[in-house]
Short mmCIF file of C-alpha atoms in Angstrom, two decimals:
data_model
loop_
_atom_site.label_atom_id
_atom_site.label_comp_id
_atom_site.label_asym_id
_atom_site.label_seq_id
_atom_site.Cartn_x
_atom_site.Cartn_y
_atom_site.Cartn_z
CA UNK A 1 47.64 84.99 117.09
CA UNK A 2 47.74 82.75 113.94
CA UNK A 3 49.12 79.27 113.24
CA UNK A 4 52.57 79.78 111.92
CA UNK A 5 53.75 78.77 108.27
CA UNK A 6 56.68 79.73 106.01
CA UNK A 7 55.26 81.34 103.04
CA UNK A 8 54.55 79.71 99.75
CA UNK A 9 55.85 82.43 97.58
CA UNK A 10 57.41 81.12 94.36
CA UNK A 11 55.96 77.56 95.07
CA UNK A 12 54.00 76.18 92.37
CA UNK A 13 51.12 74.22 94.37
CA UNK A 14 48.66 72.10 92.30
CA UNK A 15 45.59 71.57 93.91
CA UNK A 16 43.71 68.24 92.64
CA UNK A 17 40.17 68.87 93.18
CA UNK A 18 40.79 72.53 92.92
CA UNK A 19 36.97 73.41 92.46
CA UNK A 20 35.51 71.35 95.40
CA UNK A 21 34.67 72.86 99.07
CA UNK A 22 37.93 72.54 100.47
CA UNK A 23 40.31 72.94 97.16
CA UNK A 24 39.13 76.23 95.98
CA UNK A 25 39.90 77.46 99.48
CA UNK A 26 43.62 76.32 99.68
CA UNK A 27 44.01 77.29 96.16
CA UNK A 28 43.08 80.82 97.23
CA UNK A 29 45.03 81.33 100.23
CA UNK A 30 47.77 80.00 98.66
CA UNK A 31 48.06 82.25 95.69
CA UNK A 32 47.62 85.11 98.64
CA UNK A 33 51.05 83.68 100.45
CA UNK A 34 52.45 83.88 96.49
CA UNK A 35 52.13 80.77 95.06
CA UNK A 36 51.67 80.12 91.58
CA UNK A 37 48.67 77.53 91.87
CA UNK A 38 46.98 75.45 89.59
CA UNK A 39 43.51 73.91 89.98
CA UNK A 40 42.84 70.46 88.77
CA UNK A 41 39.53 69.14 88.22
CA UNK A 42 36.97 67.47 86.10
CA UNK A 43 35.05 71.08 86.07
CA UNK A 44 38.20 73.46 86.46
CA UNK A 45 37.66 74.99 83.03
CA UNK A 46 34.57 75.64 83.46
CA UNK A 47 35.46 78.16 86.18
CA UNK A 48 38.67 79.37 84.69
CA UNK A 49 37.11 82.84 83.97
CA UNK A 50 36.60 82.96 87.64
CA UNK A 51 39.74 82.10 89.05
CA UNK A 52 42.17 85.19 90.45
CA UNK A 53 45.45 86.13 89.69
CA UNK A 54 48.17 83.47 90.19
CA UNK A 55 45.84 80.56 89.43
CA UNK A 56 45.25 78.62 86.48
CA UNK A 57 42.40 76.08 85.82
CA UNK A 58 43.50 72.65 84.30
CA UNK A 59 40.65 70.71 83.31
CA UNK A 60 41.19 66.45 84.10
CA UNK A 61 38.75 63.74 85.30
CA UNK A 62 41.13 62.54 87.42
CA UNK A 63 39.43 59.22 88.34
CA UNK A 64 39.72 57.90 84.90
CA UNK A 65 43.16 60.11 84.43
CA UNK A 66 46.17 57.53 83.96
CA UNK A 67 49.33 57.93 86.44
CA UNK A 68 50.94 59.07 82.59
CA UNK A 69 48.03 61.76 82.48
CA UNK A 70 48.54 63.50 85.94
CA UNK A 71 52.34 63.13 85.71
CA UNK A 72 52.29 64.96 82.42
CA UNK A 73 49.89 67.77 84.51
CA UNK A 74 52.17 68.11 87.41
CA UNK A 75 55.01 68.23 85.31
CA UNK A 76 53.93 70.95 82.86
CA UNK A 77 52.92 72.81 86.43
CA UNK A 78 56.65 72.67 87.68
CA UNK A 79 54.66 71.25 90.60
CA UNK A 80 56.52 72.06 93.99
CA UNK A 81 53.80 70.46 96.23
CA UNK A 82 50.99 68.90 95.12
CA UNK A 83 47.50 68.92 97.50
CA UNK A 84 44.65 66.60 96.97
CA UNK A 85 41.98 67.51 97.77
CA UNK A 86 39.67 65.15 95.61
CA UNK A 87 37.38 62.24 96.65
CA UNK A 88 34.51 61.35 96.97
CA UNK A 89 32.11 61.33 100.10
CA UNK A 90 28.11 62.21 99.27
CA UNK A 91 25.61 60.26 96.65
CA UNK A 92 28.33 57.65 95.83
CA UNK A 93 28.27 54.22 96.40
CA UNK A 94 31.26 51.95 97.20
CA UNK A 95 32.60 50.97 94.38
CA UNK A 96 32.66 55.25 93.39
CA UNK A 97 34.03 56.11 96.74
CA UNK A 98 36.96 53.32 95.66
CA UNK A 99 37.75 55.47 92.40
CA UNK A 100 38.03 58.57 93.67
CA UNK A 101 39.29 57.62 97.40
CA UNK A 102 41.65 55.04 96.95
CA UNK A 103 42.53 54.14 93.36
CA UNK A 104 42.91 57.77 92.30
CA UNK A 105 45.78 58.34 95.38
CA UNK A 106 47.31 55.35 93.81
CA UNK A 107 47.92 57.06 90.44
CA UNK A 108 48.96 60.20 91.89
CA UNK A 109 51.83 58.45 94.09
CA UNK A 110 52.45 56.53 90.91
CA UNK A 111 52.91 59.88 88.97
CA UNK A 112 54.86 61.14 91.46
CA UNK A 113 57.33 58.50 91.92
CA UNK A 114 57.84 58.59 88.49
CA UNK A 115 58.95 62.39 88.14
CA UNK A 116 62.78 63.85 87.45
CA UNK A 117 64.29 66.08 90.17
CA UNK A 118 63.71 66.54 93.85
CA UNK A 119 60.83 65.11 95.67
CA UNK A 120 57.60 66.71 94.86
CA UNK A 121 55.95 67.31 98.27
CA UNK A 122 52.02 65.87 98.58
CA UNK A 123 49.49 66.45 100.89
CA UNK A 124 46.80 64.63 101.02
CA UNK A 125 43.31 65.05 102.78
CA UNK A 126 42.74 62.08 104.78
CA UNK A 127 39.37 62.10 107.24
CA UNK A 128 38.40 61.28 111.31
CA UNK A 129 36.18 58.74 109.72
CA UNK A 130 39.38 56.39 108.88
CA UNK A 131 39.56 56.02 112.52
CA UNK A 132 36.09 54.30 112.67
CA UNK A 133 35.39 54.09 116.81
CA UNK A 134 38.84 55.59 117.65
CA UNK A 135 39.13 56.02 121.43
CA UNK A 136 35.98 55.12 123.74
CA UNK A 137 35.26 58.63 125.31
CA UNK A 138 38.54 60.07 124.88
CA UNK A 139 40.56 61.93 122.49
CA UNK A 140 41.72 60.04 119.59
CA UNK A 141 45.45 59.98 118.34
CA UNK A 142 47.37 58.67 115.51
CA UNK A 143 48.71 56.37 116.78
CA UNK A 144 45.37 54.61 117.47
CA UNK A 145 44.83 51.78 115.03
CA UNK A 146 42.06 52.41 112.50
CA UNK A 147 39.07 50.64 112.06
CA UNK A 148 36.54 51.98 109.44
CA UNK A 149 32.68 51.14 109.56
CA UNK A 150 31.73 53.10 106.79
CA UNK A 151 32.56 52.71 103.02
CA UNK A 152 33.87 56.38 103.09
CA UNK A 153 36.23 55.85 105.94
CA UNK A 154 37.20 52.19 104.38
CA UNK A 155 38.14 53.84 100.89
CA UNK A 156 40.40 57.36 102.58
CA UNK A 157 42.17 54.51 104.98
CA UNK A 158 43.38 52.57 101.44
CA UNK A 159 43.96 56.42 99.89
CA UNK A 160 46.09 56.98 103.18
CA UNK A 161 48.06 53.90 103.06
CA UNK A 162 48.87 54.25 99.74
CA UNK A 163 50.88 57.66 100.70
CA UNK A 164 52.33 55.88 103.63
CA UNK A 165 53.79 53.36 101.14
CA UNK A 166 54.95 55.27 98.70
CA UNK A 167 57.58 56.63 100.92
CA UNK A 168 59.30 53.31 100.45
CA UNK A 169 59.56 54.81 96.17
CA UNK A 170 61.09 58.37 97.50
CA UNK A 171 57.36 60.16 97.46
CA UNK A 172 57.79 62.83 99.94
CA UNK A 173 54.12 62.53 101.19
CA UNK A 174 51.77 63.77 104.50
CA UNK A 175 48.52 62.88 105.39
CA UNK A 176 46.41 65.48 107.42
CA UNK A 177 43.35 63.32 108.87
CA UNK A 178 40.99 65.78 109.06
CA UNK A 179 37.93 66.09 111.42
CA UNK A 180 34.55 67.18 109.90
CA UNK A 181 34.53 69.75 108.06
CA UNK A 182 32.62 72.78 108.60
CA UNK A 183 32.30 76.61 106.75
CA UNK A 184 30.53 78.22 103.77
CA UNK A 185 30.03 75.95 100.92
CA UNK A 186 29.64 72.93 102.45
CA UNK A 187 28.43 70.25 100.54
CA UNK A 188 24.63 69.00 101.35
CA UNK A 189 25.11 65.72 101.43
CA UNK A 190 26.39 66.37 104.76
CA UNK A 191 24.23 67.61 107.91
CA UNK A 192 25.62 70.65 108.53
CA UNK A 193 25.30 71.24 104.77
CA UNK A 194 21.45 70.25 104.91
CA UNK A 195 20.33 71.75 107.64
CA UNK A 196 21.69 75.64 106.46
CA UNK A 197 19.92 75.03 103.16
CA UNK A 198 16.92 74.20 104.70
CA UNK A 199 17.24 77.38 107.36
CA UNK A 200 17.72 79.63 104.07
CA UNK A 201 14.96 78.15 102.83
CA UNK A 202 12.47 78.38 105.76
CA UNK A 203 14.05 82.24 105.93
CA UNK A 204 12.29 82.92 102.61
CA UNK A 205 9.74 81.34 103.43
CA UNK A 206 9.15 83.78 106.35
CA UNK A 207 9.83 87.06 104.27
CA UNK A 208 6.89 85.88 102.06
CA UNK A 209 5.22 84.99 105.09
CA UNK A 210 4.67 81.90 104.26
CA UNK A 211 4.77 78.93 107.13
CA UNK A 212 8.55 77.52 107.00
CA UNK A 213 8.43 73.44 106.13
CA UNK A 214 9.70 71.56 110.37
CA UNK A 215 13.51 70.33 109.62
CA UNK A 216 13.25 66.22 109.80
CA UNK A 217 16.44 64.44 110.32
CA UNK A 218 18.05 61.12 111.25
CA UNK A 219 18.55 60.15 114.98
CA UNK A 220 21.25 63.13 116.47
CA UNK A 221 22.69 60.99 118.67
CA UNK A 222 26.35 61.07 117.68
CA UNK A 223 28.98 63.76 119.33
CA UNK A 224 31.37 64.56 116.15
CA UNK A 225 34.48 66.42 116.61
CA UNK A 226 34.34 69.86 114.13
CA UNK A 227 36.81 71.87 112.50
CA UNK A 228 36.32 75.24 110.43
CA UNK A 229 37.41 75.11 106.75
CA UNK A 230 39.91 78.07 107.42
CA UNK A 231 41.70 76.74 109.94
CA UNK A 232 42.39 73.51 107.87
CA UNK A 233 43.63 75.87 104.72
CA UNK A 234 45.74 76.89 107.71
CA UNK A 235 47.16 73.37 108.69
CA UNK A 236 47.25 72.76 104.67
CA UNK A 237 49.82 75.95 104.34
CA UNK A 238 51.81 74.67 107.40
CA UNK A 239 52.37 71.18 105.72
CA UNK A 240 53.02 72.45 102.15
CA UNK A 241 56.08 74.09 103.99
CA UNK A 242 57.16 71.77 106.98
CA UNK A 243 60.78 70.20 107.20
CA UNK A 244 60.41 66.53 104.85
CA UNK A 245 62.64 65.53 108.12
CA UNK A 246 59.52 66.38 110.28
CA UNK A 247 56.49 65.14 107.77
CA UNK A 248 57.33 63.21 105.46
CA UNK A 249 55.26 59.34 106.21
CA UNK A 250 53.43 61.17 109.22
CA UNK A 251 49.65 61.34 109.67
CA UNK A 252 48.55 64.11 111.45
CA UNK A 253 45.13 64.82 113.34
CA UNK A 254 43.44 68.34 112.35
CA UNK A 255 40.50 69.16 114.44
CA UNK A 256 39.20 71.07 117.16
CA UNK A 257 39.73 68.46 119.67
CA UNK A 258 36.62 68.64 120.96
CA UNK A 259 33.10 66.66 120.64
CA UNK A 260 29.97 68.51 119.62
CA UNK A 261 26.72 67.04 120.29
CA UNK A 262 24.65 66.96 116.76
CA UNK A 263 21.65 67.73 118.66
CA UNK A 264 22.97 70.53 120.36
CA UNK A 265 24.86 71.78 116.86
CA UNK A 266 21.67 71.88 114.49
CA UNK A 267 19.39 73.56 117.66
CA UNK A 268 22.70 76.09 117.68
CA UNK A 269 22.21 77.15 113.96
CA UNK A 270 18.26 77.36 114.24
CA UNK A 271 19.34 79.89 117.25
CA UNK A 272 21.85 82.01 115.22
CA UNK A 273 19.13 81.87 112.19
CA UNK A 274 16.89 84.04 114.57
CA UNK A 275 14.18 81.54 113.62
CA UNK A 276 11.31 79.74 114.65
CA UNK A 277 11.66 76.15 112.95
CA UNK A 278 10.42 73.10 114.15
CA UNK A 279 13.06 69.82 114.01
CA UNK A 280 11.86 65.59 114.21
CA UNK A 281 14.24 63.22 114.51
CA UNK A 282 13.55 60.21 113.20
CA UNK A 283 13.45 57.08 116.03
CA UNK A 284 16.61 55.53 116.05
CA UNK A 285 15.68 51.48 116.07
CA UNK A 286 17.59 48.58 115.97
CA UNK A 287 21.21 48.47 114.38
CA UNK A 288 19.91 51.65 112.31
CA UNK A 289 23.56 53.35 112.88
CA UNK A 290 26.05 53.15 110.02
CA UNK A 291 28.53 55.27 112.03
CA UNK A 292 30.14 55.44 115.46
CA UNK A 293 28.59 57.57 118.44
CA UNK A 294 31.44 59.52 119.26
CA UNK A 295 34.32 61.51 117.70
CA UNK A 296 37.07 63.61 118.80
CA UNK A 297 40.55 64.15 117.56
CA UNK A 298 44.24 64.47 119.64
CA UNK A 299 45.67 67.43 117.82
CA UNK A 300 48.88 67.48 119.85
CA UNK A 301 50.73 66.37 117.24
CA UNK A 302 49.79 68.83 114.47
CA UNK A 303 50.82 71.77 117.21
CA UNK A 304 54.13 70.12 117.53
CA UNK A 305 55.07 69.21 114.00
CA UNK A 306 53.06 72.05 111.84
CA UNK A 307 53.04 74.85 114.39
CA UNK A 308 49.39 74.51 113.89
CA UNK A 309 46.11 75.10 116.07
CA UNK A 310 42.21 75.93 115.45
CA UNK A 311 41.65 79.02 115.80
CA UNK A 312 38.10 79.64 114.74
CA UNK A 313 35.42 78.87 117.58
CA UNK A 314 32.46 77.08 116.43
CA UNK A 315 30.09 79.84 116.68
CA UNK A 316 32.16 81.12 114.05
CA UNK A 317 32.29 78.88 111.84
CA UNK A 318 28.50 78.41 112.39
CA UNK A 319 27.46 82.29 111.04
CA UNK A 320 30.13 82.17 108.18
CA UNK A 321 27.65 78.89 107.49
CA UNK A 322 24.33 80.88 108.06
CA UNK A 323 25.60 83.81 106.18
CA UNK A 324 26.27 82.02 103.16
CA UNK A 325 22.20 81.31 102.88
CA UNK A 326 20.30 83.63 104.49
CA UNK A 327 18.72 85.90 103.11
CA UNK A 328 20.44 89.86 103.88
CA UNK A 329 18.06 90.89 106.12
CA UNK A 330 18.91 88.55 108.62
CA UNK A 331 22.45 89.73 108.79
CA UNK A 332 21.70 93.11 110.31
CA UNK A 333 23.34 94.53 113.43
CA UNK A 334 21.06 93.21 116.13
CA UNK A 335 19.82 90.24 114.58
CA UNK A 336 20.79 86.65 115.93
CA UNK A 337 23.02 86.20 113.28
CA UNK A 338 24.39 89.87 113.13
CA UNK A 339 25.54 89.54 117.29
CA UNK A 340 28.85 88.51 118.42
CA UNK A 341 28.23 86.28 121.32
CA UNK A 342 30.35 86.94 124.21
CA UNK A 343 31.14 82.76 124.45
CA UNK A 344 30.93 80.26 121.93
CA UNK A 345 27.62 78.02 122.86
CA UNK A 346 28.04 74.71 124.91
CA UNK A 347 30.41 72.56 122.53
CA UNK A 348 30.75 69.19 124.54
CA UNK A 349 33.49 67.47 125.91
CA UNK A 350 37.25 68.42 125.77
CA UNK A 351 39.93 66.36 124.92
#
């Protein structure tokens, strides 16, 4: 069974941040439902050569790109829907989170509001982390009133309001506030990002038998609530097509709905690895936490207004992770990472 959608054939879908971990992923699956899709980033010409058929590469730095800029873009697209899937999240600080969190949304709702004809739809990639605390122990909705601890949450929060007000100048706009997100490709700023490169590192290590290097991390005390890239393309493809009756000024929850210990995550991929590695955490002292303890998402009311669930079980998403690194060898038949577990591994607590 799959999440249900309306296909995108004939649609003309500009991605913003077309190149990035998430963007070149809805770009593709929407040129597969027959789109015409364009990819919009700072690097997209550099990968133009690379891009399938269906999609074109428009090369803008959209942080410094003027609201006259991205119109002109989106209007030379014949832009049906536009998905942004920009920002900025790893090796930024504040004020560059700011740019290409909060400021850039402001010029694209600007752009939009400014175009002739009907409505162009947006969806934009909001994040769990706008919720700061969200519920104590329970499963977090939108209705739940947000309060960001981090600059990354602080910055998507303004990028999200700035959607929600340009409804009031006829912008035809949805925010999906996405859990964390996990699949091949993920960027290594984050953890789950890190620790693979470090397991495809320590795995050839091993085939020169060489000793591998013990994984150090920060404190895994935090339970995060984890969703697989594909199944976000998914809830992207259901909101590029949803009823403006049913979307349009909503902010809707993607996850899995469901909160994964860290600890129990990384020990998880050493398993699937099939090696031997070694992990320190780093002691935890005194107001050392920049982020809350616990995350987990209500996802009731992307299943009512999108048609939309997760599909993907974390184990999966874990070995399309793993397989992305490691070496071939370790993706043989009867390998850790080559066996289909009959159950996913112990994934926490359930909304």
């Amino acid at each position: 069974m799959r999440s249900e959608h309306r296909p995108v054939t004939g649609f003309s879908v500009v991605v913003l941040g077309g190149t990035g971990f998430l963007g070149r992923r809805i770009g593709a699956a929407c040129a597969a439902d027959g789109a015409r899709v364009h990819l919009v980033s700072r690097s997209a010409l550099a990968v133009s050569a690379a891009v399938g058929p269906g999609v074109s590469a428009v090369g803008l730095d959209l942080v410094t790109a003027s609201p006259r800029e991205i119109a002109a873009v989106l209007a030379a697209a014949g832009a049906d829907v536009v998905v942004n899937a920009a920002g900025r999240a790893w090796q930024a600080d504040e004020a560059q989170m700011a740019a290409g969190n909060a400021e850039l949304v402001e010029q694209v709702v600007t752009a939009l509001a400014a175009l002739p004809g009907p409505p162009v739809r947006l969806v934009q990639l909001g994040t769990v982390h706008e919720y700061g605390a969200g519920a104590p122990d329970a499963a977090t909705g939108e209705e739940h009133e947000p309060a960001p601890i981090t600059p990354y949450g602080r910055t998507k929060l303004q990028g999200t309001r700035a959607v929600l007000r340009a409804r009031e100048q006829g912008v035809d706009g949805v925010v999906l506030r996405l859990a964390n997100v996990i699949g091949a490709g993920v960027p290594q700023g984050s953890l789950f990002g890190r620790v693979a490169a470090h397991l495809g590192a320590a795995a050839r290590a091993d085939a020169r038998g060489e000793k591998a290097v013990e994984l150090r991390l920060p404190a895994l005390r935090a339970a995060r609530d984890l969703v697989d890239a594909g199944d976000v393309t998914a809830a992207v493809l259901a909101a590029v097509t949803a009823p403006e009756a049913d979307v349009a000024g909503q902010v809707i929850n993607v996850g899995r709905g469901t909160a994964v210990p860290m600890r129990g995550l990384v020990d998880r991929m050493i398993t699937l690895s099939g090696l031997e590695l070694p992990v320190v955490e780093a002691a935890e002292g005194p107001g050392s936490r920049t982020d809350v303890a616990w995350q987990c998402l209500d996802v009731s009311r992307a299943q009512r207004l999108l048609g939309w669930r997760p599909l993907r079980s974390l184990d999966d998403s874990l070995r399309e992770l793993l397989a992305s690194v490691l070496p071939p060898e370790h993706l043989r038949p009867g390998t850790p990472l080559g066996i289909t577990a009959d159950a996913p591994a112990e994934e926490g607590k359930q909304s």
